[in-house]
Coordinates of C-alpha atoms in Angstrom, one line a residue:
X1 CA 192.5 -11.0 -174.6
X2 CA 192.7 -8.9 -177.8
X3 CA 195.1 -6.4 -176.4
X4 CA 197.6 -9.1 -175.4
X5 CA 197.1 -10.8 -178.8
X6 CA 197.9 -7.7 -180.7
X7 CA 201.0 -7.0 -178.6
X8 CA 202.1 -10.7 -179.1
X9 CA 201.6 -10.6 -182.8
X10 CA 204.0 -7.6 -183.0
X11 CA 206.5 -9.7 -181.0
X12 CA 206.0 -7.8 -177.7
X13 CA 205.4 -4.4 -176.2
X14 CA 208.8 -3.0 -177.1
X15 CA 208.5 -4.0 -180.7
X16 CA 205.0 -2.6 -181.0
X17 CA 206.2 0.6 -179.3
X18 CA 209.0 1.0 -181.9
X19 CA 206.6 0.2 -184.7
X20 CA 204.4 3.1 -183.5
X21 CA 207.4 5.4 -183.2
X22 CA 207.4 5.6 -179.4
X23 CA 210.7 6.1 -177.7
X24 CA 209.8 3.7 -174.9
X25 CA 207.2 1.1 -174.2
X26 CA 205.3 2.8 -171.4
X27 CA 202.3 3.6 -173.5
X28 CA 201.9 0.1 -174.7
X29 CA 202.6 -1.3 -171.3
X30 CA 199.7 0.9 -170.0
X31 CA 197.4 -0.6 -172.6
X32 CA 198.5 -4.1 -171.5
X33 CA 198.0 -3.2 -167.8
X34 CA 194.5 -1.7 -168.4
X35 CA 193.5 -4.3 -170.9
X36 CA 192.4 -1.6 -173.3
X37 CA 193.7 0.3 -176.3
X38 CA 192.2 3.7 -176.9
X39 CA 190.0 3.8 -180.1
X40 CA 192.1 6.7 -181.5
X41 CA 195.2 4.5 -181.5
X42 CA 193.7 1.7 -183.6
X43 CA 194.4 3.3 -187.0
X44 CA 198.1 3.7 -186.2
X45 CA 198.3 0.1 -185.0
X46 CA 196.7 -1.0 -188.3
X47 CA 199.2 1.1 -190.3
X48 CA 202.1 -0.4 -188.4
X49 CA 200.8 -3.9 -188.8
X50 CA 200.5 -3.3 -192.6
X51 CA 204.0 -2.0 -192.8
X52 CA 205.3 -5.1 -190.9
X53 CA 203.1 -7.6 -192.7
X54 CA 201.2 -8.6 -189.5
X55 CA 197.7 -9.8 -190.0
X56 CA 195.3 -8.3 -187.4
X57 CA 192.1 -8.7 -189.6
X58 CA 190.6 -11.2 -187.2
X59 CA 191.0 -8.8 -184.3
X60 CA 190.5 -5.4 -185.9
X61 CA 187.5 -5.4 -188.2
X62 CA 186.6 -1.8 -187.8
X63 CA 189.0 1.2 -187.4
X64 CA 186.8 2.4 -184.5
X65 CA 186.9 -0.9 -182.6
X66 CA 187.5 -0.4 -178.9
X67 CA 189.6 -3.2 -177.6
X68 CA 189.5 -4.7 -174.2
X69 CA 190.4 -7.9 -172.4

């Protein structure tokens, strides 16, 4: 559930991908399909959320959180 919620708060997979500097949405789509975001990507997601004024504090409490459905 958290993976989908993060993607939704960014406005979708394409928007999150662009916020992370990815050229296409395949990486984010893979996270969605697997229901998991690798722990080493959490910090960059937090940084992107901060830049875009998106509050993820209720989902991402620790930079080392490992998210899954």
